[in-house]
């Protein structure tokens, strides 16, 4: 927790916050070994960052006070990530990784090789997704909450979502066996498609390429989704 | 398990192997739903890769037979990774990630901000480290086992290991606040230094820079060690 993210329910009044959840209280006590008088980094959700003083910490609440929060959050990546829904444990970690890396727009998509049961996972409940996004923001000292859209049909995605997405930026499909290697250090608005374990099926790749996306690959190694996502984002931006 | 890694104790005779461990038998049954007659990708440890036929699978063993293994493993990364020892759970995942990405030489190093208790973790037992390396190789369809060296003192590292390492390649220290961004797509022998959670201390950075390393950073975001390692390797190579 490199930043305490203050959501509207945390902020008691202007310049003061009250934390009441055991996760953060335990972290402050056991990891930060925080004492009243300590200075901590805080940021308002979707807002500015600065230093606050811990004015009290007890078993059920902690209070923070600050003069001025003036620092902007770190820049976001210029990407909309379209990710075939990973299995639940991998999803949890992947949401944290990509949020820490600065992704702000994500679509979790059904494809042929996504197991249908994944869509029933409790990890997809909005409050669980929110929790993982918060962990990613706390890690990277960011405040800007990503938006996550769930699309449970690939055809519906092609018809209802893809054209608007591709109007925003360059479509790149990461898929083994494509002719071009993943480009490096591009500085442009991108829509990045990453398949499930086992990959997109050929028909899905064809649909994306026909819609105007470019295919690219990360080399001969088969990577777990969470490794591939980080590797792709880091190489692209 | 995208490749079955055949270690010397698996190979019954030339062209035939016998698997007897429950981990792989369970994986073959439950994930691959493998049946006799199926074709699977196998590779000899530190050797070549090819297709084998599953000739039998029972509760306690499976047998594989092949004609010829002729495919070389994927290329390795030209890097020696010097990583401050992460906490045990993070170490396990990081060993898998970096092995899948193609790292073949690793030093796990003590630094000031590494908790001393981490060195007592069962995750550091050779058989546990070996297990994580195998998982990484199986994931990436690789056969070449990385070597992992443990160095429990930073001063001993400076005196006894660093000069020989830097004679092999360009030293790069990933550390927040350095002046240069992480270079992209370098194609040269590199020694990459990555600090612990909380970072190297200034004195440690100074020692590495004085010895001829260059400092570099990954941007303003603070990343978990496992995310940072993947991001750095993917951007550098």
Short mmCIF file of C-alpha atoms in Angstrom, two decimals:
data_model
loop_
_atom_site.label_atom_id
_atom_site.label_comp_id
_atom_site.label_asym_id
_atom_site.label_seq_id
_atom_site.Cartn_x
_atom_site.Cartn_y
_atom_site.Cartn_z
CA UNK A 1 0.00 0.00 0.00
CA UNK A 2 2.13 2.87 -1.33
CA UNK A 3 -0.86 5.22 -1.28
CA UNK A 4 -4.02 5.29 0.80
CA UNK A 5 -6.83 5.68 -1.70
CA UNK A 6 -9.57 7.82 -0.20
CA UNK A 7 -12.96 6.97 -1.57
CA UNK A 8 -15.97 9.22 -0.91
CA UNK A 9 -17.07 7.12 2.11
CA UNK A 10 -13.61 7.57 3.69
CA UNK A 11 -13.63 11.34 3.62
CA UNK A 12 -15.20 12.71 6.79
CA UNK A 13 -14.89 16.37 5.87
CA UNK A 14 -12.61 18.58 3.87
CA UNK A 15 -9.01 17.78 4.77
CA UNK A 16 -9.84 14.84 6.98
CA UNK A 17 -10.54 11.13 6.47
CA UNK A 18 -11.65 8.24 8.63
CA UNK A 19 -10.58 4.68 7.74
CA UNK A 20 -12.75 1.94 9.21
CA UNK A 21 -11.98 -1.20 7.21
CA UNK A 22 -9.84 -3.89 8.82
CA UNK A 23 -7.78 -4.50 5.66
CA UNK A 24 -6.20 -1.07 5.71
CA UNK A 25 -6.07 -0.78 9.50
CA UNK A 26 -4.20 -4.08 9.72
CA UNK A 27 -1.85 -3.05 6.93
CA UNK A 28 -1.11 0.28 8.62
CA UNK A 29 -0.40 -1.43 11.94
CA UNK A 30 1.50 -4.50 10.75
CA UNK A 31 3.32 -3.41 7.60
CA UNK A 32 3.73 0.34 8.07
CA UNK A 33 3.87 0.03 11.89
CA UNK A 34 2.17 3.42 11.73
CA UNK A 35 1.99 5.68 14.78
CA UNK A 36 0.06 8.92 15.30
CA UNK A 37 2.14 11.75 13.86
CA UNK A 38 3.42 9.67 10.92
CA UNK A 39 3.21 11.13 7.42
CA UNK A 40 1.54 8.94 4.80
CA UNK A 41 0.80 9.33 1.08
CA UNK A 42 -2.90 9.67 0.33
CA UNK A 43 -4.91 10.35 -2.80
CA UNK A 44 -8.57 11.07 -3.44
CA UNK A 45 -10.22 8.57 -5.78
CA UNK A 46 -9.97 10.05 -9.30
CA UNK A 47 -8.22 13.06 -7.80
CA UNK A 48 -4.98 14.48 -6.46
CA UNK A 49 -2.24 13.03 -4.24
CA UNK A 50 -0.36 14.44 -1.27
CA UNK A 51 0.89 13.87 2.25
CA UNK A 52 -1.40 13.41 5.24
CA UNK A 53 -0.73 13.10 8.95
CA UNK A 54 -2.03 10.08 10.79
CA UNK A 55 -3.73 11.75 13.75
CA UNK A 56 -5.04 8.63 15.49
CA UNK A 57 -5.07 4.86 15.01
CA UNK A 58 -7.12 2.41 17.07
CA UNK A 59 -8.51 -1.10 16.65
CA UNK A 60 -11.56 0.07 14.65
CA UNK A 61 -10.55 3.29 12.97
CA UNK A 62 -7.76 5.60 11.94
CA UNK A 63 -7.93 9.30 11.18
CA UNK A 64 -5.88 11.26 8.69
CA UNK A 65 -5.57 15.00 8.20
CA UNK A 66 -3.97 17.02 5.42
CA UNK A 67 -3.42 20.59 4.37
CA UNK A 68 -3.28 20.26 0.63
CA UNK A 69 -3.28 17.49 -1.99
CA UNK A 70 -1.65 18.92 -5.10
CA UNK A 71 0.16 16.17 -7.00
CA UNK A 72 -1.50 14.66 -10.09
CA UNK A 73 -1.63 10.87 -10.46
CA UNK A 74 0.94 9.24 -12.78
CA UNK A 75 0.08 9.23 -16.50
CA UNK A 76 -2.21 6.48 -17.82
CA UNK A 77 -1.36 4.14 -20.69
CA UNK A 78 -3.05 5.06 -24.01
CA UNK A 79 -4.70 1.67 -24.29
CA UNK A 80 -8.02 -0.08 -24.15
CA UNK A 81 -7.25 -3.67 -23.12
CA UNK A 82 -9.60 -6.33 -24.48
CA UNK A 83 -8.82 -9.50 -22.57
CA UNK A 84 -10.44 -12.91 -22.99
CA UNK A 85 -11.76 -13.67 -19.51
CA UNK A 86 -8.99 -15.55 -17.63
CA UNK A 87 -9.71 -18.18 -15.00
CA UNK A 88 -10.70 -16.56 -11.73
CA UNK A 89 -7.40 -16.66 -9.80
CA UNK A 90 -5.51 -15.40 -12.81
CA UNK A 91 -8.13 -12.66 -13.33
CA UNK A 92 -7.60 -11.35 -9.82
CA UNK A 93 -3.85 -11.01 -10.23
CA UNK A 94 -4.13 -9.71 -13.79
CA UNK A 95 -6.50 -6.91 -12.74
CA UNK A 96 -3.97 -5.82 -10.13
CA UNK A 97 -1.00 -5.99 -12.51
CA UNK A 98 -2.64 -4.05 -15.34
CA UNK A 99 -4.06 -1.43 -12.98
CA UNK A 100 -0.62 -0.93 -11.46
CA UNK A 101 0.82 -0.57 -14.97
CA UNK A 102 -1.67 2.22 -15.80
CA UNK A 103 -4.45 0.61 -17.85
CA UNK A 104 -7.69 2.62 -17.45
CA UNK A 105 -10.06 0.92 -19.89
CA UNK A 106 -10.64 -2.81 -19.99
CA UNK A 107 -13.10 -5.17 -21.61
CA UNK A 108 -13.32 -8.76 -20.36
CA UNK A 109 -14.56 -10.79 -23.28
CA UNK A 110 -15.99 -14.23 -23.90
CA UNK A 111 -14.25 -16.21 -26.62
CA UNK A 112 -14.57 -19.82 -27.75
CA UNK A 113 -11.80 -21.09 -25.47
CA UNK A 114 -12.99 -19.28 -22.32
CA UNK A 115 -14.66 -21.83 -20.03
CA UNK A 116 -18.27 -20.74 -19.59
CA UNK A 117 -18.11 -21.46 -15.85
CA UNK A 118 -15.65 -18.57 -15.41
CA UNK A 119 -18.55 -16.16 -15.95
CA UNK A 120 -20.18 -17.48 -12.77
CA UNK A 121 -17.11 -16.80 -10.61
CA UNK A 122 -17.58 -14.56 -7.55
CA UNK A 123 -14.39 -12.79 -8.72
CA UNK A 124 -16.58 -11.05 -11.32
CA UNK A 125 -18.85 -9.41 -8.76
CA UNK A 126 -18.43 -5.64 -9.03
CA UNK A 127 -17.20 -5.30 -5.44
CA UNK A 128 -14.52 -7.98 -6.01
CA UNK A 129 -13.34 -6.35 -9.23
CA UNK A 130 -13.29 -3.00 -7.44
CA UNK A 131 -11.14 -4.52 -4.68
CA UNK A 132 -8.49 -5.70 -7.16
CA UNK A 133 -8.46 -2.36 -8.94
CA UNK A 134 -7.94 -0.61 -5.60
CA UNK A 135 -5.00 -2.90 -4.80
CA UNK A 136 -3.42 -2.02 -8.15
CA UNK A 137 -3.91 1.72 -7.58
CA UNK A 138 -2.51 1.50 -4.02
CA UNK A 139 0.54 -0.34 -5.38
CA UNK A 140 1.32 2.16 -8.15
CA UNK A 141 0.39 5.35 -6.22
CA UNK A 142 -2.40 6.07 -8.63
CA UNK A 143 -5.93 7.36 -7.96
CA UNK A 144 -7.76 7.01 -11.27
CA UNK A 145 -10.13 4.05 -11.14
CA UNK A 146 -10.13 1.93 -14.32
CA UNK A 147 -13.44 1.03 -15.95
CA UNK A 148 -14.08 -2.64 -16.64
CA UNK A 149 -16.75 -3.80 -19.08
CA UNK A 150 -17.91 -7.43 -19.31
CA UNK A 151 -19.00 -8.71 -22.73
CA UNK A 152 -20.28 -12.27 -22.64
CA UNK A 153 -20.58 -12.86 -26.38
CA UNK A 154 -17.91 -12.56 -29.06
CA UNK A 155 -20.40 -11.87 -31.85
CA UNK A 156 -22.11 -9.19 -29.82
CA UNK A 157 -18.67 -7.71 -29.20
CA UNK A 158 -17.92 -7.62 -32.94
CA UNK A 159 -21.22 -5.93 -33.74
CA UNK A 160 -21.78 -3.62 -30.81
CA UNK A 161 -18.37 -2.74 -29.38
CA UNK A 162 -15.55 -3.27 -31.87
CA UNK A 163 -16.33 -0.50 -34.39
CA UNK A 164 -16.42 2.20 -31.70
CA UNK A 165 -13.22 0.87 -30.12
CA UNK A 166 -11.32 0.80 -33.41
CA UNK A 167 -12.46 4.35 -34.13
CA UNK A 168 -10.43 5.33 -31.04
CA UNK A 169 -7.11 3.73 -31.90
CA UNK A 170 -4.87 1.17 -33.56
CA UNK A 171 -6.06 -2.41 -33.05
CA UNK A 172 -3.35 -4.94 -32.16
CA UNK A 173 -4.08 -8.65 -31.71
CA UNK A 174 -1.44 -10.58 -29.75
CA UNK A 175 -1.51 -14.11 -31.15
CA UNK A 176 1.18 -16.78 -31.64
CA UNK A 177 2.13 -17.36 -35.26
CA UNK A 178 1.30 -13.85 -36.54
CA UNK A 179 3.90 -12.49 -38.96
CA UNK A 180 5.01 -9.33 -37.12
CA UNK A 181 6.70 -9.09 -33.76
CA UNK A 182 5.09 -6.89 -31.08
CA UNK A 183 6.07 -3.28 -31.83
CA UNK A 184 8.09 -1.36 -29.24
CA UNK A 185 7.53 1.98 -27.60
CA UNK A 186 4.59 3.10 -29.70
CA UNK A 187 3.10 6.30 -28.46
CA UNK A 188 -0.38 6.17 -29.85
CA UNK A 189 -3.88 5.23 -28.81
CA UNK A 190 -4.15 1.44 -29.01
CA UNK A 191 -6.77 -1.29 -28.59
CA UNK A 192 -4.88 -4.40 -27.45
CA UNK A 193 -6.52 -7.84 -27.81
CA UNK A 194 -5.21 -10.76 -25.76
CA UNK A 195 -6.69 -14.24 -26.06
CA UNK A 196 -7.37 -16.88 -23.42
CA UNK A 197 -5.15 -19.79 -22.39
CA UNK A 198 -5.15 -21.84 -25.57
CA UNK A 199 -5.49 -18.69 -27.67
CA UNK A 200 -8.15 -17.20 -29.90
CA UNK A 201 -9.55 -19.61 -32.49
CA UNK A 202 -8.68 -18.87 -36.13
CA UNK A 203 -12.17 -17.53 -36.87
CA UNK A 204 -11.89 -15.01 -34.04
CA UNK A 205 -8.49 -13.82 -35.26
CA UNK A 206 -9.87 -13.50 -38.79
CA UNK A 207 -12.80 -11.40 -37.59
CA UNK A 208 -10.48 -9.03 -35.73
CA UNK A 209 -8.06 -8.74 -38.67
CA UNK A 210 -10.95 -8.20 -41.12
CA UNK A 211 -12.19 -5.40 -38.89
CA UNK A 212 -8.84 -3.65 -39.34
CA UNK A 213 -6.66 -4.95 -36.50
CA UNK A 214 -3.01 -5.92 -36.97
CA UNK A 215 -1.72 -9.26 -35.73
CA UNK A 216 1.55 -9.52 -33.79
CA UNK A 217 3.37 -12.03 -31.60
CA UNK A 218 5.66 -12.03 -28.57
CA UNK A 219 8.05 -14.73 -29.79
CA UNK A 220 8.13 -18.52 -29.61
CA UNK A 221 7.55 -18.86 -25.87
CA UNK A 222 4.06 -19.64 -24.60
CA UNK A 223 3.42 -17.39 -21.60
CA UNK A 224 0.74 -17.43 -18.93
CA UNK A 225 -1.85 -14.74 -19.52
CA UNK A 226 -0.69 -12.64 -16.57
CA UNK A 227 2.94 -12.72 -17.77
CA UNK A 228 1.95 -12.03 -21.38
CA UNK A 229 -0.22 -9.02 -20.44
CA UNK A 230 2.59 -7.35 -18.49
CA UNK A 231 5.16 -8.19 -21.17
CA UNK A 232 2.96 -6.78 -23.95
CA UNK A 233 2.09 -3.55 -22.14
CA UNK A 234 5.71 -2.97 -21.17
CA UNK A 235 6.97 -3.53 -24.68
CA UNK A 236 4.27 -1.47 -26.39
CA UNK A 237 4.33 1.65 -24.20
CA UNK B 1 2.09 -27.90 -19.13
CA UNK B 2 2.83 -27.12 -22.77
CA UNK B 3 5.79 -29.51 -22.76
CA UNK B 4 6.58 -32.59 -20.69
CA UNK B 5 10.12 -32.07 -19.46
CA UNK B 6 11.91 -35.40 -19.32
CA UNK B 7 14.56 -35.47 -16.65
CA UNK B 8 17.11 -38.30 -16.48
CA UNK B 9 15.02 -40.25 -13.94
CA UNK B 10 12.01 -40.15 -16.33
CA UNK B 11 13.77 -41.72 -19.28
CA UNK B 12 13.46 -45.50 -19.14
CA UNK B 13 15.46 -46.16 -22.27
CA UNK B 14 16.24 -44.50 -25.55
CA UNK B 15 12.98 -43.32 -27.11
CA UNK B 16 10.83 -44.15 -24.11
CA UNK B 17 9.92 -42.48 -20.82
CA UNK B 18 8.00 -43.41 -17.73
CA UNK B 19 6.26 -40.71 -15.65
CA UNK B 20 5.51 -41.65 -12.07
CA UNK B 21 4.82 -38.39 -10.23
CA UNK B 22 1.24 -37.53 -9.32
CA UNK B 23 1.59 -33.89 -10.35
CA UNK B 24 2.07 -34.67 -14.00
CA UNK B 25 -0.21 -37.70 -14.04
CA UNK B 26 -3.05 -35.62 -12.59
CA UNK B 27 -2.37 -32.82 -15.07
CA UNK B 28 -2.38 -35.25 -18.00
CA UNK B 29 -5.66 -36.79 -16.86
CA UNK B 30 -7.54 -33.68 -15.72
CA UNK B 31 -6.27 -30.88 -17.92
CA UNK B 32 -5.14 -32.66 -21.09
CA UNK B 33 -7.73 -35.46 -20.65
CA UNK B 34 -5.00 -37.55 -22.27
CA UNK B 35 -5.74 -41.00 -23.70
CA UNK B 36 -3.36 -43.66 -25.00
CA UNK B 37 -2.53 -42.81 -28.60
CA UNK B 38 -2.48 -39.03 -27.99
CA UNK B 39 0.47 -37.03 -29.27
CA UNK B 40 2.18 -34.79 -26.71
CA UNK B 41 5.11 -32.38 -26.83
CA UNK B 42 8.12 -33.60 -24.85
CA UNK B 43 11.65 -32.33 -24.37
CA UNK B 44 14.74 -33.80 -22.72
CA UNK B 45 16.12 -31.64 -19.92
CA UNK B 46 18.80 -29.42 -21.49
CA UNK B 47 18.11 -31.07 -24.82
CA UNK B 48 15.82 -31.28 -27.84
CA UNK B 49 12.04 -31.17 -28.24
CA UNK B 50 9.62 -33.25 -30.28
CA UNK B 51 6.38 -35.20 -30.36
CA UNK B 52 5.81 -38.37 -28.36
CA UNK B 53 2.96 -40.83 -28.24
CA UNK B 54 1.29 -41.57 -24.95
CA UNK B 55 1.32 -45.38 -24.99
CA UNK B 56 -0.33 -45.98 -21.60
CA UNK B 57 -1.71 -43.99 -18.67
CA UNK B 58 -2.77 -45.48 -15.33
CA UNK B 59 -3.20 -44.27 -11.75
CA UNK B 60 0.52 -44.57 -10.94
CA UNK B 61 2.36 -44.19 -14.21
CA UNK B 62 2.25 -43.13 -17.82
CA UNK B 63 4.51 -44.20 -20.66
CA UNK B 64 5.60 -42.15 -23.64
CA UNK B 65 7.40 -43.26 -26.80
CA UNK B 66 8.99 -41.21 -29.57
CA UNK B 67 10.92 -41.68 -32.76
CA UNK B 68 12.97 -38.55 -32.88
CA UNK B 69 13.34 -35.30 -30.93
CA UNK B 70 14.84 -32.74 -33.26
CA UNK B 71 13.61 -29.27 -32.38
CA UNK B 72 15.92 -26.96 -30.41
CA UNK B 73 14.51 -25.10 -27.37
CA UNK B 74 13.56 -21.42 -27.86
CA UNK B 75 16.41 -18.90 -27.61
CA UNK B 76 17.46 -17.72 -24.15
CA UNK B 77 17.61 -14.08 -23.04
CA UNK B 78 21.17 -12.64 -22.97
CA UNK B 79 20.89 -11.70 -19.31
CA UNK B 80 22.16 -12.55 -15.86
CA UNK B 81 19.39 -11.46 -13.47
CA UNK B 82 20.55 -10.32 -10.03
CA UNK B 83 17.44 -10.10 -7.90
CA UNK B 84 17.21 -9.04 -4.27
CA UNK B 85 15.57 -12.03 -2.58
CA UNK B 86 11.79 -11.44 -2.69
CA UNK B 87 9.42 -12.70 0.01
CA UNK B 88 8.78 -16.41 -0.41
CA UNK B 89 5.42 -16.39 -2.23
CA UNK B 90 6.63 -13.71 -4.60
CA UNK B 91 9.86 -15.66 -5.15
CA UNK B 92 7.94 -18.75 -6.26
CA UNK B 93 5.93 -16.86 -8.87
CA UNK B 94 8.90 -14.78 -9.99
CA UNK B 95 11.04 -17.87 -10.62
CA UNK B 96 8.28 -19.24 -12.85
CA UNK B 97 7.77 -15.96 -14.73
CA UNK B 98 11.45 -15.34 -15.45
CA UNK B 99 12.09 -18.94 -16.44
CA UNK B 100 9.15 -18.80 -18.86
CA UNK B 101 10.56 -15.55 -20.27
CA UNK B 102 13.93 -17.22 -20.98
CA UNK B 103 16.28 -16.18 -18.16
CA UNK B 104 19.01 -18.80 -17.70
CA UNK B 105 21.28 -17.24 -15.09
CA UNK B 106 20.04 -15.82 -11.81
CA UNK B 107 21.55 -14.64 -8.56
CA UNK B 108 19.30 -14.18 -5.52
CA UNK B 109 21.00 -11.57 -3.39
CA UNK B 110 20.75 -10.25 0.14
CA UNK B 111 20.42 -6.49 0.41
CA UNK B 112 19.70 -4.20 3.33
CA UNK B 113 15.94 -4.19 2.81
CA UNK B 114 15.57 -7.96 2.35
CA UNK B 115 14.08 -9.42 5.54
CA UNK B 116 16.63 -11.85 6.99
CA UNK B 117 13.88 -14.39 7.71
CA UNK B 118 13.33 -14.88 3.97
CA UNK B 119 16.61 -16.81 3.83
CA UNK B 120 15.10 -19.45 6.12
CA UNK B 121 12.11 -20.06 3.85
CA UNK B 122 11.53 -23.62 2.60
CA UNK B 123 10.99 -22.04 -0.84
CA UNK B 124 14.79 -21.74 -1.03
CA UNK B 125 15.42 -25.47 -0.72
CA UNK B 126 17.01 -26.70 -3.96
CA UNK B 127 14.14 -29.09 -4.71
CA UNK B 128 11.57 -26.28 -4.32
CA UNK B 129 13.54 -23.93 -6.57
CA UNK B 130 13.91 -26.75 -9.10
CA UNK B 131 10.13 -27.28 -9.03
CA UNK B 132 9.42 -23.65 -9.92
CA UNK B 133 12.01 -23.67 -12.70
CA UNK B 134 10.40 -26.81 -14.14
CA UNK B 135 6.97 -25.11 -14.11
CA UNK B 136 8.42 -22.17 -16.02
CA UNK B 137 10.06 -24.45 -18.60
CA UNK B 138 6.87 -26.51 -19.03
CA UNK B 139 4.91 -23.29 -19.60
CA UNK B 140 7.25 -21.83 -22.23
CA UNK B 141 8.10 -25.14 -24.00
CA UNK B 142 11.72 -24.82 -23.01
CA UNK B 143 14.16 -27.47 -21.79
CA UNK B 144 17.23 -25.56 -20.63
CA UNK B 145 17.33 -25.46 -16.84
CA UNK B 146 18.34 -22.05 -15.41
CA UNK B 147 21.07 -21.89 -12.79
CA UNK B 148 20.25 -20.06 -9.56
CA UNK B 149 22.97 -18.86 -7.18
CA UNK B 150 22.21 -17.64 -3.65
CA UNK B 151 24.45 -14.90 -2.23
CA UNK B 152 23.62 -14.02 1.36
CA UNK B 153 25.86 -10.97 1.75
CA UNK B 154 25.93 -7.80 -0.35
CA UNK B 155 29.57 -7.02 0.44
CA UNK B 156 30.63 -10.55 -0.44
CA UNK B 157 28.70 -10.13 -3.69
CA UNK B 158 30.57 -6.90 -4.48
CA UNK B 159 33.96 -8.49 -3.84
CA UNK B 160 33.54 -12.01 -5.07
CA UNK B 161 30.87 -11.98 -7.78
CA UNK B 162 30.35 -8.53 -9.29
CA UNK B 163 33.65 -8.10 -11.16
CA UNK B 164 33.26 -11.42 -13.02
CA UNK B 165 29.62 -10.63 -13.85
CA UNK B 166 30.41 -7.18 -15.22
CA UNK B 167 33.18 -8.64 -17.34
CA UNK B 168 30.40 -10.57 -19.13
CA UNK B 169 28.05 -7.71 -19.99
CA UNK B 170 26.50 -4.29 -19.50
CA UNK B 171 25.35 -3.70 -15.93
CA UNK B 172 21.91 -2.09 -15.55
CA UNK B 173 20.43 -1.17 -12.17
CA UNK B 174 16.64 -0.71 -12.14
CA UNK B 175 15.97 1.87 -9.45
CA UNK B 176 13.34 4.60 -9.07
CA UNK B 177 14.70 8.10 -9.47
CA UNK B 178 17.60 7.25 -11.77
CA UNK B 179 18.04 9.72 -14.63
CA UNK B 180 17.61 7.42 -17.67
CA UNK B 181 14.55 5.43 -18.65
CA UNK B 182 14.91 1.69 -19.17
CA UNK B 183 16.40 1.17 -22.66
CA UNK B 184 14.34 -0.77 -25.22
CA UNK B 185 15.19 -3.75 -27.37
CA UNK B 186 18.90 -3.90 -26.58
CA UNK B 187 20.53 -6.93 -28.07
CA UNK B 188 23.56 -7.35 -25.91
CA UNK B 189 24.76 -9.33 -22.94
CA UNK B 190 23.34 -7.66 -19.81
CA UNK B 191 23.54 -8.00 -16.04
CA UNK B 192 20.23 -6.70 -14.68
CA UNK B 193 19.95 -5.68 -11.01
CA UNK B 194 16.53 -5.44 -9.39
CA UNK B 195 16.11 -4.38 -5.77
CA UNK B 196 13.73 -5.63 -3.08
CA UNK B 197 10.34 -4.18 -2.12
CA UNK B 198 11.36 -0.80 -0.74
CA UNK B 199 14.31 -0.68 -3.15
CA UNK B 200 18.07 -0.75 -2.84
CA UNK B 201 19.50 1.68 -0.27
CA UNK B 202 21.52 4.58 -1.64
CA UNK B 203 24.80 3.02 -0.58
CA UNK B 204 24.02 -0.14 -2.52
CA UNK B 205 23.13 1.83 -5.66
CA UNK B 206 26.34 3.84 -5.31
CA UNK B 207 28.43 0.67 -5.05
CA UNK B 208 26.86 -0.76 -8.21
CA UNK B 209 27.25 2.51 -10.13
CA UNK B 210 30.86 2.89 -8.96
CA UNK B 211 31.55 -0.61 -10.23
CA UNK B 212 30.46 0.50 -13.71
CA UNK B 213 26.72 -0.19 -13.82
CA UNK B 214 24.23 2.25 -15.35
CA UNK B 215 21.12 3.29 -13.45
CA UNK B 216 17.70 3.35 -15.10
CA UNK B 217 14.04 3.53 -14.12
CA UNK B 218 10.68 2.19 -15.32
CA UNK B 219 8.68 5.38 -14.77
CA UNK B 220 6.82 6.92 -11.84
CA UNK B 221 4.72 3.85 -10.94
CA UNK B 222 5.82 1.64 -8.07
CA UNK B 223 5.40 -1.97 -9.21
CA UNK B 224 5.47 -5.24 -7.33
CA UNK B 225 8.72 -7.10 -7.87
CA UNK B 226 7.08 -9.79 -10.03
CA UNK B 227 5.46 -7.19 -12.28
CA UNK B 228 8.64 -5.11 -12.49
CA UNK B 229 10.81 -8.10 -13.42
CA UNK B 230 8.54 -9.09 -16.33
CA UNK B 231 8.16 -5.47 -17.46
CA UNK B 232 11.93 -4.89 -17.40
CA UNK B 233 12.83 -8.10 -19.27
CA UNK B 234 10.16 -7.48 -21.88
CA UNK B 235 11.26 -3.91 -22.48
CA UNK B 236 15.00 -4.66 -22.56
CA UNK B 237 15.01 -7.71 -24.87
#
